[in-house]
JSON list of C-alpha atoms in Angstrom, two decimals:
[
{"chain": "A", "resi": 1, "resn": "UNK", "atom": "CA", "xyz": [17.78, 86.92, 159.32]},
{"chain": "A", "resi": 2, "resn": "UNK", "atom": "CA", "xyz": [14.22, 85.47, 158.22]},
{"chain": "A", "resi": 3, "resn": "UNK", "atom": "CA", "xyz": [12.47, 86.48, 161.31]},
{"chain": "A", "resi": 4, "resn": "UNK", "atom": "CA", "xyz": [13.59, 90.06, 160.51]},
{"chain": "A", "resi": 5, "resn": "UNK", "atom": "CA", "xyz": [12.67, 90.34, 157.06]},
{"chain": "A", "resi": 6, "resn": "UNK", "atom": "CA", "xyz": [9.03, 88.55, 158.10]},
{"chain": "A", "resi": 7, "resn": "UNK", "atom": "CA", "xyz": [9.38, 91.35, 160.50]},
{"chain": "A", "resi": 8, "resn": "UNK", "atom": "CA", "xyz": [9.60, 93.91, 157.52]},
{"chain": "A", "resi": 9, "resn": "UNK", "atom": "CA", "xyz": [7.01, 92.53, 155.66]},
{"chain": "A", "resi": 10, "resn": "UNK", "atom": "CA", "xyz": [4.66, 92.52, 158.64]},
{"chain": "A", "resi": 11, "resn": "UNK", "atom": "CA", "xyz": [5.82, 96.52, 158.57]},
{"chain": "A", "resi": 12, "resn": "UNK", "atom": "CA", "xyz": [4.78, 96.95, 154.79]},
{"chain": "A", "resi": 13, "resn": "UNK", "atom": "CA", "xyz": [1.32, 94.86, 155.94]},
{"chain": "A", "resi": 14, "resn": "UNK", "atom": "CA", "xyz": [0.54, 97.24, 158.62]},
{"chain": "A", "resi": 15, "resn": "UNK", "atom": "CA", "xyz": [1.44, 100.22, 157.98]},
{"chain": "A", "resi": 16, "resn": "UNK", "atom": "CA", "xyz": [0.83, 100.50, 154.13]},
{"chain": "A", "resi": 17, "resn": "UNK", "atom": "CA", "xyz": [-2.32, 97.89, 154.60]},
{"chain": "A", "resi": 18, "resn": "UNK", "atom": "CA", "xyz": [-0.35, 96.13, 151.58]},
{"chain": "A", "resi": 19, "resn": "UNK", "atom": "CA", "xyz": [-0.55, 92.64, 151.24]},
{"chain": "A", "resi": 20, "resn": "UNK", "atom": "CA", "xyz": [2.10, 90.06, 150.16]},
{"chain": "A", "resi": 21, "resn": "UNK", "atom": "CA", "xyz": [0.98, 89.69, 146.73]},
{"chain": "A", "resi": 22, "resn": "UNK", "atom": "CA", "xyz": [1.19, 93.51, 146.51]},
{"chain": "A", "resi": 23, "resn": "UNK", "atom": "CA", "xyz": [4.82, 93.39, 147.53]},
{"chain": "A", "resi": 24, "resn": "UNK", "atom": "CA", "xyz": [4.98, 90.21, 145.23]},
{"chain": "A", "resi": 25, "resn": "UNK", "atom": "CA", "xyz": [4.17, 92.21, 142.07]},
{"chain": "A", "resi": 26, "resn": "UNK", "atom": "CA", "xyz": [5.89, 95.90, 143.06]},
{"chain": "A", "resi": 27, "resn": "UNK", "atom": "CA", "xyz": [9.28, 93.78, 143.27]},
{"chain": "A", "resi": 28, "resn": "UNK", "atom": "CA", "xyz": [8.87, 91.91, 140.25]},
{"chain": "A", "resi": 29, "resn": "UNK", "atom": "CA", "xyz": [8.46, 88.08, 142.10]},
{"chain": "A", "resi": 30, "resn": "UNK", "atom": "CA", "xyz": [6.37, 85.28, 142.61]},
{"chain": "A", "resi": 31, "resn": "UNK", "atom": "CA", "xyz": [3.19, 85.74, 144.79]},
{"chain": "A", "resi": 32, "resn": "UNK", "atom": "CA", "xyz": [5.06, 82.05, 146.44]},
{"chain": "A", "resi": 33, "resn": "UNK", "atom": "CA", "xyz": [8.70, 83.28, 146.79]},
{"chain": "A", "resi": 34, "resn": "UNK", "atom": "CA", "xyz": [7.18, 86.51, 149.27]},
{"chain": "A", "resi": 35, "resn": "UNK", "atom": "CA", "xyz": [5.63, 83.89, 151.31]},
{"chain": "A", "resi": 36, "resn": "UNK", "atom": "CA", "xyz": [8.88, 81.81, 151.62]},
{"chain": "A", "resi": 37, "resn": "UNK", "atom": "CA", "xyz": [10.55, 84.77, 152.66]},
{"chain": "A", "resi": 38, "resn": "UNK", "atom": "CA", "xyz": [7.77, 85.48, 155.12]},
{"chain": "A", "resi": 39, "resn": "UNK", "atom": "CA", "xyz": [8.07, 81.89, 156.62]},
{"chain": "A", "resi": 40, "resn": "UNK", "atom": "CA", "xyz": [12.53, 82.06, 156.87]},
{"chain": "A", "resi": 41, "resn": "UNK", "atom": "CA", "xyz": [12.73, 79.11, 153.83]},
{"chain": "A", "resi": 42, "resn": "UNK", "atom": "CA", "xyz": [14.01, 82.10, 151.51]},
{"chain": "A", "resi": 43, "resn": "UNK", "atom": "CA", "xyz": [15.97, 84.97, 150.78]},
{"chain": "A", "resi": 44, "resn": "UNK", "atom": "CA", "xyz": [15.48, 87.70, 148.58]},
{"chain": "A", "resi": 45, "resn": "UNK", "atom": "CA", "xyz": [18.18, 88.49, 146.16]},
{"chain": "A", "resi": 46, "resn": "UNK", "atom": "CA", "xyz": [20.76, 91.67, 146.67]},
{"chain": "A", "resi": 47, "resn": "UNK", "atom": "CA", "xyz": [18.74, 94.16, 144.38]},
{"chain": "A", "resi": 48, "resn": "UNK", "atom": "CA", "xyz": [15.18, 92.24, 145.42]},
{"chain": "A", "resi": 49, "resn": "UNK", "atom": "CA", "xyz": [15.83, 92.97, 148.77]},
{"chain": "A", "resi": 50, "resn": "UNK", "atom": "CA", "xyz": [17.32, 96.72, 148.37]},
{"chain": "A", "resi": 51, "resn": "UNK", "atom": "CA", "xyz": [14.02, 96.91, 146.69]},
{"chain": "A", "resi": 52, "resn": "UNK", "atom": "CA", "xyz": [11.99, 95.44, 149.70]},
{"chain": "A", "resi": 53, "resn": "UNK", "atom": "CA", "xyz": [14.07, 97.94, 151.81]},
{"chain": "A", "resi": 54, "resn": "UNK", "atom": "CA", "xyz": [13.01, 101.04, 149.83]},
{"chain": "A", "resi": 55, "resn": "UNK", "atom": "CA", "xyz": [9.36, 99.82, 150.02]},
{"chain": "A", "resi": 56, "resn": "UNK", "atom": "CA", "xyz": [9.51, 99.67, 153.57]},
{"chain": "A", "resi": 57, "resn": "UNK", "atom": "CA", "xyz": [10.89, 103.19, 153.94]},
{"chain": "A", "resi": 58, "resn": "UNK", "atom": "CA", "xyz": [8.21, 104.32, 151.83]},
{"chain": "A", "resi": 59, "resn": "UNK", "atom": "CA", "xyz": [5.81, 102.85, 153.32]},
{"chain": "A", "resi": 60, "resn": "UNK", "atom": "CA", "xyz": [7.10, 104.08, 156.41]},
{"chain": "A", "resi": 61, "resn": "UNK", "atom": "CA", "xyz": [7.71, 107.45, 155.79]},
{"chain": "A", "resi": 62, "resn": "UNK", "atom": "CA", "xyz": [3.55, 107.39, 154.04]},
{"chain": "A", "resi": 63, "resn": "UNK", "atom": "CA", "xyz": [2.50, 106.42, 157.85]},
{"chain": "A", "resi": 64, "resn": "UNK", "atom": "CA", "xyz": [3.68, 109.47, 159.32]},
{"chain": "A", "resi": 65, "resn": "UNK", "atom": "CA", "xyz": [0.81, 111.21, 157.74]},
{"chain": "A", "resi": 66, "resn": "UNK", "atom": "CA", "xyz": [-1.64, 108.59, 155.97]},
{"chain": "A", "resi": 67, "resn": "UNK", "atom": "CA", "xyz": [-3.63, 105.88, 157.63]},
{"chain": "A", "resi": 68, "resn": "UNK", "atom": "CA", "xyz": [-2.80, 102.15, 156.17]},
{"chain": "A", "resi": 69, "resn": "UNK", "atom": "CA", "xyz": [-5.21, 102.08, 153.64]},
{"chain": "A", "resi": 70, "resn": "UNK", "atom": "CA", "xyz": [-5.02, 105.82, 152.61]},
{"chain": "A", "resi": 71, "resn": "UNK", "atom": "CA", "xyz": [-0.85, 104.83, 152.10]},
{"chain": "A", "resi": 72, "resn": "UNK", "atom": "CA", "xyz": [-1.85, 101.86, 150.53]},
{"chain": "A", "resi": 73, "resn": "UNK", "atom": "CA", "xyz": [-4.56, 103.90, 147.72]},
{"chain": "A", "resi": 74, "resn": "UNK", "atom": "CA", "xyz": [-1.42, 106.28, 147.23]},
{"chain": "A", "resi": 75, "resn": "UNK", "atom": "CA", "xyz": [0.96, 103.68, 146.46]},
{"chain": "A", "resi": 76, "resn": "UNK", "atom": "CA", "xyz": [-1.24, 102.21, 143.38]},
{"chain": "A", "resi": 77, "resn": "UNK", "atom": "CA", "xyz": [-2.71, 105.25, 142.43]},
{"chain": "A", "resi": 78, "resn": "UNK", "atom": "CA", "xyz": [-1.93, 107.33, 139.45]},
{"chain": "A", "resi": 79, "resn": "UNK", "atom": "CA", "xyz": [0.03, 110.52, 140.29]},
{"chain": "A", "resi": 80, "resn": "UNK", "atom": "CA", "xyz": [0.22, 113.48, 138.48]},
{"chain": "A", "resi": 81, "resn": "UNK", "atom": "CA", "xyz": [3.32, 114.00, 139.82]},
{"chain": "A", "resi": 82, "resn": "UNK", "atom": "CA", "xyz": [4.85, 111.10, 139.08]},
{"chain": "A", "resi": 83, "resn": "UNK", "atom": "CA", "xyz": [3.55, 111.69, 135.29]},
{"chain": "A", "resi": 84, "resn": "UNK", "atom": "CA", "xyz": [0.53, 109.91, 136.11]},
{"chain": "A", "resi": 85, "resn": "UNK", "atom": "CA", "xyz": [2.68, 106.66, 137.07]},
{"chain": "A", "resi": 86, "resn": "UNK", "atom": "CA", "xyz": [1.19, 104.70, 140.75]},
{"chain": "A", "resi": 87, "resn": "UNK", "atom": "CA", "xyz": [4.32, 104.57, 142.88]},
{"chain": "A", "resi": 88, "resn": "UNK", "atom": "CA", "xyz": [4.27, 100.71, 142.43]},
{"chain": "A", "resi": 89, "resn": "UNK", "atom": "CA", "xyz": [4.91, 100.48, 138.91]},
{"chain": "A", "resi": 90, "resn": "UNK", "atom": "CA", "xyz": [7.55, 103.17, 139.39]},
{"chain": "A", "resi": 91, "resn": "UNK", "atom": "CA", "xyz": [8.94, 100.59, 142.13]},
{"chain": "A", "resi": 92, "resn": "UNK", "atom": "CA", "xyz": [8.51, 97.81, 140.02]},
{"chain": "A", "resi": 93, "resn": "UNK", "atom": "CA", "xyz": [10.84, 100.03, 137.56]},
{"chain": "A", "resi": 94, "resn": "UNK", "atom": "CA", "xyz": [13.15, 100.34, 140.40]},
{"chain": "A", "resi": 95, "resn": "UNK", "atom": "CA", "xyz": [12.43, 104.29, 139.94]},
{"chain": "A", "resi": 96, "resn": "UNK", "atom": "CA", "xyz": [12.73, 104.94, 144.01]},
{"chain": "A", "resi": 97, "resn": "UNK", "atom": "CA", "xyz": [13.84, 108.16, 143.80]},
{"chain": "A", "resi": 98, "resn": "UNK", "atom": "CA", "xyz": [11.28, 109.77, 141.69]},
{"chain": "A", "resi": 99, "resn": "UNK", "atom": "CA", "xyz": [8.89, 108.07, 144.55]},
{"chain": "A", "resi": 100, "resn": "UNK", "atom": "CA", "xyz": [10.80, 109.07, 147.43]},
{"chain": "A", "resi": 101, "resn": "UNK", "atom": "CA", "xyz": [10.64, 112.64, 146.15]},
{"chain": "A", "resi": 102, "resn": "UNK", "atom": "CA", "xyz": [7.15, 112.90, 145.74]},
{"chain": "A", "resi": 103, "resn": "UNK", "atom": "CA", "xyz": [6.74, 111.25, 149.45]},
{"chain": "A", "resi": 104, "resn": "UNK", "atom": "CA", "xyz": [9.49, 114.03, 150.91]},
{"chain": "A", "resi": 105, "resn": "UNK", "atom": "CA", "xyz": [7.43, 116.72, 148.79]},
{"chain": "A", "resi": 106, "resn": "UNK", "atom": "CA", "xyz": [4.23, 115.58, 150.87]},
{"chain": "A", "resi": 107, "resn": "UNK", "atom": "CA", "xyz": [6.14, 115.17, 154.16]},
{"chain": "A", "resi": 108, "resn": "UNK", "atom": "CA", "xyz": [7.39, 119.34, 153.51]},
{"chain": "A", "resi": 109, "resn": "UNK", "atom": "CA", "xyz": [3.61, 120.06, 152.64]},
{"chain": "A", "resi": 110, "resn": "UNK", "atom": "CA", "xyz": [4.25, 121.11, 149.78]},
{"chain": "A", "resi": 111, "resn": "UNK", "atom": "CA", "xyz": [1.16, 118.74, 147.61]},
{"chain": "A", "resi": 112, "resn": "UNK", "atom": "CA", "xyz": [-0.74, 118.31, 150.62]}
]
């Protein structure tokens, strides 16, 4: 099970060009716990890790039409949209859907 959440995490790296401590403070966490879960000597709790799940898909669904670092400027900066809220803090809030509905708007073309 570690290997594939390091797995994930190398996901979120690479295709959002977000770093651990990014992930760290979206979910709420310790900067230390991320890398234990990166290196298999933890596991994220139930609703930590359905929130580590929904940032991958995000972050996943961003690369489909944003480079790494574009996805990654998106994700902590203010939307309009999003009542000028960055996607983190609206992950951090556990607020997915109001994310994931801005990122299916984008995917239609409907903001682009």
């Amino acid at each position: 099970m570690s290997g594939a959440l390091a797995q994930r995490l190398d996901r979120i790296s690479q295709k959002g060009a977000i770093k651990l401590i990014d992930v760290a403070n979206m979910l709420d966490v310790r900067p230390e716990t991320v890398s234990r879960w990166n290196q298999g000597k933890a596991y994220p709790h139930r609703d930590t890790e359905k929130l580590l799940l929904e940032l991958e898909y995000i972050v996943d669904q961003l690369g489909d039409f944003y480079e790494p670092n574009d996805a990654r400027q998106w994700i902590f900066a203010r939307q309009r949209l999003l009542n000028d809220q960055s996607p983190a803090e609206l992950i951090r809030k556990g607020r997915i859907d109001d994310v994931l509905s801005l990122v299916h708007k984008l995917r239609d073309g409907v903001y682009l």
